[in-house]
Short mmCIF file of N, CA and C in Angstrom, two decimals:
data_model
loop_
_atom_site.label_atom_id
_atom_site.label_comp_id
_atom_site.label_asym_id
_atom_site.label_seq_id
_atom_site.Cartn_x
_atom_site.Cartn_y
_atom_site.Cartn_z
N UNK A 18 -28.25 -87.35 -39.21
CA UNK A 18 -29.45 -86.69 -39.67
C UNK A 18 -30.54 -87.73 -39.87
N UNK A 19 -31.61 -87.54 -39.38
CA UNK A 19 -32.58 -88.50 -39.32
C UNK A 19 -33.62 -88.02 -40.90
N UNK A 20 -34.61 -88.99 -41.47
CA UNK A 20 -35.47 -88.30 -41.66
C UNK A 20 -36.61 -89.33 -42.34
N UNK A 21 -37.46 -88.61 -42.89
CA UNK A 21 -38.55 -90.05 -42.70
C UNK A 21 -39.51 -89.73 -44.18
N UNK A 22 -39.74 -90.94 -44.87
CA UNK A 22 -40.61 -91.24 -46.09
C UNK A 22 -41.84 -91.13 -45.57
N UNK A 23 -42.48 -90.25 -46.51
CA UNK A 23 -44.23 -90.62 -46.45
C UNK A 23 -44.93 -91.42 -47.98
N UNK A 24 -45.53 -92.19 -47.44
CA UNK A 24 -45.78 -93.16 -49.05
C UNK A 24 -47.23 -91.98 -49.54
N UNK A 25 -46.85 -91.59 -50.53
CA UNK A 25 -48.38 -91.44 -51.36
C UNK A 25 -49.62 -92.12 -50.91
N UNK A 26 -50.65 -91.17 -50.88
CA UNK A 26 -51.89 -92.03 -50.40
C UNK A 26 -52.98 -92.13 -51.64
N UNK A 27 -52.38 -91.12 -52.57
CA UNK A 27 -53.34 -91.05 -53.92
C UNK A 27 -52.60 -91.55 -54.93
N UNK A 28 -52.18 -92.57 -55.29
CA UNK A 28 -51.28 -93.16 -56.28
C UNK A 28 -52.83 -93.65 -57.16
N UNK A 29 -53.39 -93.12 -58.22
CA UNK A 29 -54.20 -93.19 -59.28
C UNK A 29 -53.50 -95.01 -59.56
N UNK A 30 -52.69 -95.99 -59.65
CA UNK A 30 -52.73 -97.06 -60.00
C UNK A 30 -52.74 -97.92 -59.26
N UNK A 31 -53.14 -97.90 -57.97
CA UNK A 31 -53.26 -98.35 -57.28
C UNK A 31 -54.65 -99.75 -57.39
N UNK A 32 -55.90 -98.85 -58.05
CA UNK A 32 -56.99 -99.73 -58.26
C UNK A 32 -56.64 -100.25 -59.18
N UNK A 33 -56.01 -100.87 -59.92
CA UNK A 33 -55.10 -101.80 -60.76
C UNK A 33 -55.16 -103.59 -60.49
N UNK A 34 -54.70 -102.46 -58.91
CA UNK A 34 -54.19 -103.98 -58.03
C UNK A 34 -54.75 -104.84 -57.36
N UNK A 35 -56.05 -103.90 -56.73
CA UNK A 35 -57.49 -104.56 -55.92
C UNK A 35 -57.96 -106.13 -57.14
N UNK A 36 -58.05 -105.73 -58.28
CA UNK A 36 -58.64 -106.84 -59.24
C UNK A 36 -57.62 -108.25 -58.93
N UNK A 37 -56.73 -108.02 -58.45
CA UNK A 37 -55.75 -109.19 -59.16
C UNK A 37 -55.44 -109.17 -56.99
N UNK A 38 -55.63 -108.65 -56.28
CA UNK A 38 -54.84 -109.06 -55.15
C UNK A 38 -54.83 -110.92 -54.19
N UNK A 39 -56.14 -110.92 -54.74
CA UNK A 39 -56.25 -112.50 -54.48
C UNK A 39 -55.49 -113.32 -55.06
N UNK A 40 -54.87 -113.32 -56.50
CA UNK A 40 -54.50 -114.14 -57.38
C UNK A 40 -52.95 -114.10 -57.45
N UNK A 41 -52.69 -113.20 -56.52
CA UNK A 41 -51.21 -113.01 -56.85
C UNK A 41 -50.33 -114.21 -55.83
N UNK A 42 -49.36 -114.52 -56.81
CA UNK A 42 -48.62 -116.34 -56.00
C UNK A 42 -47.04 -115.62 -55.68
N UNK A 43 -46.81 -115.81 -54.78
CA UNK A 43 -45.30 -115.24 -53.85
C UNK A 43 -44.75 -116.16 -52.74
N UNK A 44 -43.97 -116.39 -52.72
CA UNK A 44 -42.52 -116.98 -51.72
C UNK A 44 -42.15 -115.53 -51.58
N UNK A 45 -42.08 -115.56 -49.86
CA UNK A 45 -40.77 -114.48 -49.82
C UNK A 45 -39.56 -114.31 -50.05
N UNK A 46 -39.39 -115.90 -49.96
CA UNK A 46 -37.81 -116.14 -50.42
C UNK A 46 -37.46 -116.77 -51.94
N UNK A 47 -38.41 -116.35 -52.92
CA UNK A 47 -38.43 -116.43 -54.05
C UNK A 47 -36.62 -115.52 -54.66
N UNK A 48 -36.49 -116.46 -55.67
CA UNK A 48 -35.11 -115.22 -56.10
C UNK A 48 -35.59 -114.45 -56.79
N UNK A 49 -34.50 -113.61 -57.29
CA UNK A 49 -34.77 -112.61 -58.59
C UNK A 49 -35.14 -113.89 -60.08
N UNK A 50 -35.93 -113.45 -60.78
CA UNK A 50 -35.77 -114.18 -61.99
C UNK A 50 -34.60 -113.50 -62.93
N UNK A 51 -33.97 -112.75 -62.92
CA UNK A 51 -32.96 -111.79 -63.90
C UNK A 51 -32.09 -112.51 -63.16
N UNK A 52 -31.53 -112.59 -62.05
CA UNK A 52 -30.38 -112.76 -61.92
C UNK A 52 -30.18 -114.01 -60.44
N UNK A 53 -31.25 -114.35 -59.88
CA UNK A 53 -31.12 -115.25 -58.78
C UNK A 53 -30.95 -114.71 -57.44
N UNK A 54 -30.39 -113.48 -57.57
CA UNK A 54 -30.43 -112.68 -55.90
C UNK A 54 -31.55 -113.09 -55.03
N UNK A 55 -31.22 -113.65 -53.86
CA UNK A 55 -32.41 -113.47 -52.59
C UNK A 55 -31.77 -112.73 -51.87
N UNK A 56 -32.64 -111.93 -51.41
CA UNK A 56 -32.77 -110.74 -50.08
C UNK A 56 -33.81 -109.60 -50.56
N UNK A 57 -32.77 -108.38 -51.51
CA UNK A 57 -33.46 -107.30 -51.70
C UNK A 57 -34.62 -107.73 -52.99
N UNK A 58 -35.35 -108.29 -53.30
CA UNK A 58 -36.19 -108.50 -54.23
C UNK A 58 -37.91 -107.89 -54.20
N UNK A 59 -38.05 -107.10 -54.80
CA UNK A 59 -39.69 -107.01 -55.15
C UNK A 59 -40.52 -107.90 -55.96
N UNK A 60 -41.87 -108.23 -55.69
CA UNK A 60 -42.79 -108.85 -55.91
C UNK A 60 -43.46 -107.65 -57.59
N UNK A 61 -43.54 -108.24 -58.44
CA UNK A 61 -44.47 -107.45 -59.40
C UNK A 61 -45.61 -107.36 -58.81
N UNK A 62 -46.65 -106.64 -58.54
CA UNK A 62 -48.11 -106.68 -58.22
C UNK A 62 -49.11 -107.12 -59.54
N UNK A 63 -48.28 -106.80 -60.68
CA UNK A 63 -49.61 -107.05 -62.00
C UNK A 63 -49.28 -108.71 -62.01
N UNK A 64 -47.78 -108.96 -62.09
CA UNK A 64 -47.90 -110.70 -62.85
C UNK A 64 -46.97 -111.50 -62.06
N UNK A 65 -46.60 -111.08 -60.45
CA UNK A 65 -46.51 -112.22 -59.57
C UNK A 65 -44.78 -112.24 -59.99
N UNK A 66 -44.27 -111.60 -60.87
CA UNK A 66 -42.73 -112.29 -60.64
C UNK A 66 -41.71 -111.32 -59.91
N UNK A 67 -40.77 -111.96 -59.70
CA UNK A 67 -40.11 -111.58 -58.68
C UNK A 67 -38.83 -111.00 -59.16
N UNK A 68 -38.17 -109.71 -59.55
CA UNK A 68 -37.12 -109.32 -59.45
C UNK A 68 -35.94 -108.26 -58.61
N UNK A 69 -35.00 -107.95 -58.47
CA UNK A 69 -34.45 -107.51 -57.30
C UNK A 69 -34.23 -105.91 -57.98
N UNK A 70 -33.90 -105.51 -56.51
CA UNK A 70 -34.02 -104.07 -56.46
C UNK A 70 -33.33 -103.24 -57.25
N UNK A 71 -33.45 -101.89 -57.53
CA UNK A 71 -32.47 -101.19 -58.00
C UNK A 71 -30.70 -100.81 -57.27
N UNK A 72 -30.66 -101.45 -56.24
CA UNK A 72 -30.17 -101.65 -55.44
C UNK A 72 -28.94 -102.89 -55.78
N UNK A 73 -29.27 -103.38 -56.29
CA UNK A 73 -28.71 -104.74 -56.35
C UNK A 73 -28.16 -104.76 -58.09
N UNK A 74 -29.16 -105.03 -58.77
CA UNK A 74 -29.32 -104.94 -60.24
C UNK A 74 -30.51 -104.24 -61.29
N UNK A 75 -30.90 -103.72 -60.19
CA UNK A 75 -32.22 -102.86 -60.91
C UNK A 75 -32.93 -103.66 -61.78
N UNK A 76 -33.09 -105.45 -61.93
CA UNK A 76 -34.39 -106.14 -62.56
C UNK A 76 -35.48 -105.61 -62.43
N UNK A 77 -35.98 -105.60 -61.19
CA UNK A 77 -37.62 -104.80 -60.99
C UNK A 77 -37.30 -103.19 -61.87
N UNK A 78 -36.68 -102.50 -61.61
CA UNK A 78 -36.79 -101.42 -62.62
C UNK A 78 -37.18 -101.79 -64.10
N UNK A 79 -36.36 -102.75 -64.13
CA UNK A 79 -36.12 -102.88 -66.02
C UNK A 79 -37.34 -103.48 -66.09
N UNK A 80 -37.99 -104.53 -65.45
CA UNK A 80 -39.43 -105.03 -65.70
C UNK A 80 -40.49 -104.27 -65.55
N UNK A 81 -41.02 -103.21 -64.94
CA UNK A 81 -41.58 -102.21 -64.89
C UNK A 81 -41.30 -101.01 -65.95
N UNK A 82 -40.37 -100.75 -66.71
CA UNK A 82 -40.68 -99.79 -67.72
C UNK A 82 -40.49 -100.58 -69.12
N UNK A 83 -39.89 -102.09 -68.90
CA UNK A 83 -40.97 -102.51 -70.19
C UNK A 83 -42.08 -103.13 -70.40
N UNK A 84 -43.07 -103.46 -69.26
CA UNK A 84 -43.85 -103.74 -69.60
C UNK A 84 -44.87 -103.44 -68.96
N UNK A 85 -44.57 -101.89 -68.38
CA UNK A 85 -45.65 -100.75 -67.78
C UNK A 85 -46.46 -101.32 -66.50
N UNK A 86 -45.68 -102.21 -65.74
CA UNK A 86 -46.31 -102.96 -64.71
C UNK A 86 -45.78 -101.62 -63.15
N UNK A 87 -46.43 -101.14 -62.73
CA UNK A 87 -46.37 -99.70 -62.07
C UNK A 87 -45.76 -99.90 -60.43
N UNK A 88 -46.77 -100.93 -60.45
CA UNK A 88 -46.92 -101.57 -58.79
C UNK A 88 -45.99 -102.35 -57.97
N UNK A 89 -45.22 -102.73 -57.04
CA UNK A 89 -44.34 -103.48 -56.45
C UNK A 89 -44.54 -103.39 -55.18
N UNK A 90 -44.13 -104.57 -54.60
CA UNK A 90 -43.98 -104.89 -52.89
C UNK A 90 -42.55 -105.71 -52.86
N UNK A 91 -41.88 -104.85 -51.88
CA UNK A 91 -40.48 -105.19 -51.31
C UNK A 91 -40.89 -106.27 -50.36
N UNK A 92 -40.02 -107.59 -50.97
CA UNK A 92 -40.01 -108.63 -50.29
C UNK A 92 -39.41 -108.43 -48.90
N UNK A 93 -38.32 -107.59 -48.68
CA UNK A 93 -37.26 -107.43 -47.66
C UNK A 93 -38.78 -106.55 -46.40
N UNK A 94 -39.29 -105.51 -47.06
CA UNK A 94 -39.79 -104.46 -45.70
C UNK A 94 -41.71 -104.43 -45.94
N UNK A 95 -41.75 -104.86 -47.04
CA UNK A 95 -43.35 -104.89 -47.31
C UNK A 95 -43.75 -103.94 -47.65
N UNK A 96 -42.48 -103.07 -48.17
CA UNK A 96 -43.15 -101.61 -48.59
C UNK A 96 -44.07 -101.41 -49.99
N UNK A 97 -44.13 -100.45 -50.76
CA UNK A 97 -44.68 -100.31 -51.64
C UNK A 97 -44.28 -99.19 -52.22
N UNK A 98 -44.13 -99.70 -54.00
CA UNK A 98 -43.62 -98.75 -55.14
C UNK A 98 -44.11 -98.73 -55.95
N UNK A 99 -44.52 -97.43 -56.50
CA UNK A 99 -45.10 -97.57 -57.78
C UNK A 99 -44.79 -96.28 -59.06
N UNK A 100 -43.94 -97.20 -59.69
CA UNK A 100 -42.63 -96.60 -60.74
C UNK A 100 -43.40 -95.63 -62.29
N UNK A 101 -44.94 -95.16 -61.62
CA UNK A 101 -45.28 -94.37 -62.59
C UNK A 101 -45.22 -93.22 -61.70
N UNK A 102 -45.64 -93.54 -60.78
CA UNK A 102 -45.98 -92.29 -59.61
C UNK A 102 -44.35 -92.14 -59.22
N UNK A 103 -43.39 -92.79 -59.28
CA UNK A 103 -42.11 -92.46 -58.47
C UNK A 103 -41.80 -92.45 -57.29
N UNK A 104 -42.56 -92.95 -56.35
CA UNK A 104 -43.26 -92.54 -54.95
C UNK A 104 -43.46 -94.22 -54.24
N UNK A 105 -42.91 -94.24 -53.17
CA UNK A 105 -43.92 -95.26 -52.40
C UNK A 105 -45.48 -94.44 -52.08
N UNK A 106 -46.26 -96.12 -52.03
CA UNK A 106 -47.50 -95.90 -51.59
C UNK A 106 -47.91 -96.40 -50.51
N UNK A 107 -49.26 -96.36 -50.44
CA UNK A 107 -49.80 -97.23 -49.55
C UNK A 107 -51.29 -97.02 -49.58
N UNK A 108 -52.29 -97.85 -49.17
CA UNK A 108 -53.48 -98.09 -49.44
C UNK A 108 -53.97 -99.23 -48.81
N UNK A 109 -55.37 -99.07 -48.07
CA UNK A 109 -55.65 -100.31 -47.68
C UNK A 109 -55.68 -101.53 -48.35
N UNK A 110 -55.92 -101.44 -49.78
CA UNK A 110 -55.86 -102.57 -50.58
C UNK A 110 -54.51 -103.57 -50.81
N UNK A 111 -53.62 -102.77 -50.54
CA UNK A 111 -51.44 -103.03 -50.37
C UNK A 111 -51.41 -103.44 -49.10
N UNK A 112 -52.22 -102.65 -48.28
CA UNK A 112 -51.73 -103.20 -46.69
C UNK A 112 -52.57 -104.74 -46.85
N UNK A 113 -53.64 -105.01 -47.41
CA UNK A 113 -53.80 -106.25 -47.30
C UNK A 113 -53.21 -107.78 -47.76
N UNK A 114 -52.45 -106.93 -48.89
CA UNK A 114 -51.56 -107.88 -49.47
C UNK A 114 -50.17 -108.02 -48.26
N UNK A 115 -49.92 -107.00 -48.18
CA UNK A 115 -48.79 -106.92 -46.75
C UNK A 115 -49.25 -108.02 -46.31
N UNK A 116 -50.39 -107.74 -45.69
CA UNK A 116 -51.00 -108.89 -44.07
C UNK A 116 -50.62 -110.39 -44.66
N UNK A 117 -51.31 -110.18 -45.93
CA UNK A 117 -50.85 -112.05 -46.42
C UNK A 117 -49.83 -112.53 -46.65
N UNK A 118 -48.97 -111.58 -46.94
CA UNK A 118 -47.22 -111.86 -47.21
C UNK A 118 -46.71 -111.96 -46.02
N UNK A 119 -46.99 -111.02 -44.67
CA UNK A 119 -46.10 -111.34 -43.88
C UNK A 119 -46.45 -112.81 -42.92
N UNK A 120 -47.44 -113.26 -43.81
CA UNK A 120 -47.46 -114.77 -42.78
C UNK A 120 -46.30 -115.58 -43.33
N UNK A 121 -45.71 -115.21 -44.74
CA UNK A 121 -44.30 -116.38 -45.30
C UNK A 121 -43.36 -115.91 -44.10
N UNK A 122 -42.20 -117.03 -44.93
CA UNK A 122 -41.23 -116.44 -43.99
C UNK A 122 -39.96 -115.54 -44.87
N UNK A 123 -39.64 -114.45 -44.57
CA UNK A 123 -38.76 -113.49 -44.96
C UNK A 123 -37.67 -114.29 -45.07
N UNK A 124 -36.83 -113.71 -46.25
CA UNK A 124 -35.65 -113.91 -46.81
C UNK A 124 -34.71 -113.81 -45.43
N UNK A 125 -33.59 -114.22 -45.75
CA UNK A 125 -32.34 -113.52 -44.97
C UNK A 125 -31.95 -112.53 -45.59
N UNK A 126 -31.32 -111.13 -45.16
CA UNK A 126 -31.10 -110.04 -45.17
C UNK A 126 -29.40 -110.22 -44.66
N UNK A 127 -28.56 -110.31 -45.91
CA UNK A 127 -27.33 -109.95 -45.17
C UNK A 127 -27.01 -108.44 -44.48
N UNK A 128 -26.11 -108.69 -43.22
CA UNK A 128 -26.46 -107.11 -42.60
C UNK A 128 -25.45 -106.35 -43.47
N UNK A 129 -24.64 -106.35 -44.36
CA UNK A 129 -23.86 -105.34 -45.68
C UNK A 129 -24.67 -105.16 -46.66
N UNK A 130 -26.05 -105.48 -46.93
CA UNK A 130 -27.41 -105.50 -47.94
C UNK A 130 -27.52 -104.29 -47.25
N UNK A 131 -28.06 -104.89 -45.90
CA UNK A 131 -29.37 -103.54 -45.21
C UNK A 131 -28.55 -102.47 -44.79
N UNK A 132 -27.25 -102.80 -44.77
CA UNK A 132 -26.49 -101.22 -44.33
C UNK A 132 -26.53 -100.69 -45.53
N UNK A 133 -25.89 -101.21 -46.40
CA UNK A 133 -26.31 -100.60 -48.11
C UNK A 133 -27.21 -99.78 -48.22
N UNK A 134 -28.39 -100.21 -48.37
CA UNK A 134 -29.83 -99.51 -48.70
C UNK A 134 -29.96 -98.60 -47.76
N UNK A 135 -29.75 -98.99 -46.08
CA UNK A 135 -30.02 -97.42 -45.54
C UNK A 135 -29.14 -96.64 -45.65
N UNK A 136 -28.03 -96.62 -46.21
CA UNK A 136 -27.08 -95.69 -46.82
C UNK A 136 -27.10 -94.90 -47.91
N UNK A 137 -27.69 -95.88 -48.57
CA UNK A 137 -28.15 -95.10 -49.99
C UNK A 137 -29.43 -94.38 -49.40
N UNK A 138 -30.53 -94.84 -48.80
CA UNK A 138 -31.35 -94.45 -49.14
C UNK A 138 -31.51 -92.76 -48.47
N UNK A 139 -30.48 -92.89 -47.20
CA UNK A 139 -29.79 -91.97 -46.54
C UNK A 139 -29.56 -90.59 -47.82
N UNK A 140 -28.51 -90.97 -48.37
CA UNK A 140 -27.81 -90.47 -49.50
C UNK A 140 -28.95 -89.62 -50.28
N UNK A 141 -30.35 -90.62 -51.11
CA UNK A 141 -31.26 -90.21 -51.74
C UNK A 141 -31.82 -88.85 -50.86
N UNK A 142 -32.00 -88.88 -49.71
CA UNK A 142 -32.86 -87.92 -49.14
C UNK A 142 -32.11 -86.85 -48.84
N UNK A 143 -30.78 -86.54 -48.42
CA UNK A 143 -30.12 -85.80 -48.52
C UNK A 143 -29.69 -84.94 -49.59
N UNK A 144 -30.25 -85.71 -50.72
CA UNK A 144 -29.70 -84.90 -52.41
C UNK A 144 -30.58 -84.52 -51.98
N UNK A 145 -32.09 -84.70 -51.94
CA UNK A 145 -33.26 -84.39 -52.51
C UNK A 145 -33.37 -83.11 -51.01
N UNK A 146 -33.01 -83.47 -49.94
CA UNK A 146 -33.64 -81.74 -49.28
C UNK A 146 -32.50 -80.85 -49.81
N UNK A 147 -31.02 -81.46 -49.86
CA UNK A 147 -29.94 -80.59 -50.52
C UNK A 147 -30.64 -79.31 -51.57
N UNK A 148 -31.35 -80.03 -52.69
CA UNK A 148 -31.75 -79.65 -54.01
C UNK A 148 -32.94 -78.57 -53.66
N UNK A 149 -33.81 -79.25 -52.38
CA UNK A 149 -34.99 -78.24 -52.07
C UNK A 149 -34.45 -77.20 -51.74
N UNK A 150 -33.44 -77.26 -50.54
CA UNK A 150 -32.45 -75.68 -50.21
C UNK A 150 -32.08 -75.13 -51.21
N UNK A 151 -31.48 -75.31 -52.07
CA UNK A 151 -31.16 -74.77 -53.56
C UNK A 151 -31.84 -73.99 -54.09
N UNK A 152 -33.82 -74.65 -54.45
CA UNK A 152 -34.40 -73.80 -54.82
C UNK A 152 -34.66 -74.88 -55.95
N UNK A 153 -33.78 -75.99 -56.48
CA UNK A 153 -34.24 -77.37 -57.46
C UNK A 153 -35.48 -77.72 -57.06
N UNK A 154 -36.65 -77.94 -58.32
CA UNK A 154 -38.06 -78.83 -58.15
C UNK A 154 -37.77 -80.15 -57.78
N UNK A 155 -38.25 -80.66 -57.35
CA UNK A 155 -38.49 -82.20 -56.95
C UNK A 155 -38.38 -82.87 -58.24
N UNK A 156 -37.54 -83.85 -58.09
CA UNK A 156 -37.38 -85.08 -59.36
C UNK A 156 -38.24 -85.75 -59.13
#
């Protein structure tokens, strides 16, 4: 079963990030600060540090709901999250940070990481149309 993410295009915290996009300092192959993991790690967008996915150890989760920092960029795909909205985003202001990140050089990606995540993430989308057939609101 195939199926495909659309990132939010109106994520309200987004202009957050325009103020600070110049100033923000990143290695792609920065570790987690919680726990040292390189691969799956996000970038904070408000204060530049680096923790790993929910995926791994959920640091970037735990740093984002304590200290209301909304915004993230996946070191691994350059995507974009933002943990008030629940939603990937995207915005020309993110794609520009993209453009400057992807001149580093990317982590290594063990291939039992990236089968992981598209498994899960597999998994996630399948609850979630499961739940729509049902007649369940969207989490």
């Amino acid at each position: 079963m195939a199926f495909a993410v659309y990132p939010r295009t109106d994520c309200p915290h987004v202009g957050q990030v325009g103020q600070v996009a110049d100033m923000l300092d990143f290695e792609r192959a920065n570790p987690c600060k919680g726990c040292g993991n390189v691969g799956e790690n996000w970038l904070c967008l408000a204060c530049s540090q680096v923790f790993c996915s929910r995926y791994v150890h959920g640091h970037m989760a735990e740093h984002a709901t304590s200290v209301q920092h909304a915004l993230c960029m996946s070191m691994l795909d350059l995507s974009f999250w933002c943990y008030a909205c629940d939603s990937y985003v995207t915005s020309p202001g993110l794609e520009y940070i993209a453009r400057r990140s992807s001149q580093s050089v990317p982590p290594p990606v063990p291939a039992e990481l990236a089968s992981q995540v598209q498994a899960q993430a597999a998994a996630e989308a399948e609850a979630q149309a499961a739940a729509a057939r049902a007649g369940y609101p969207p989490q």
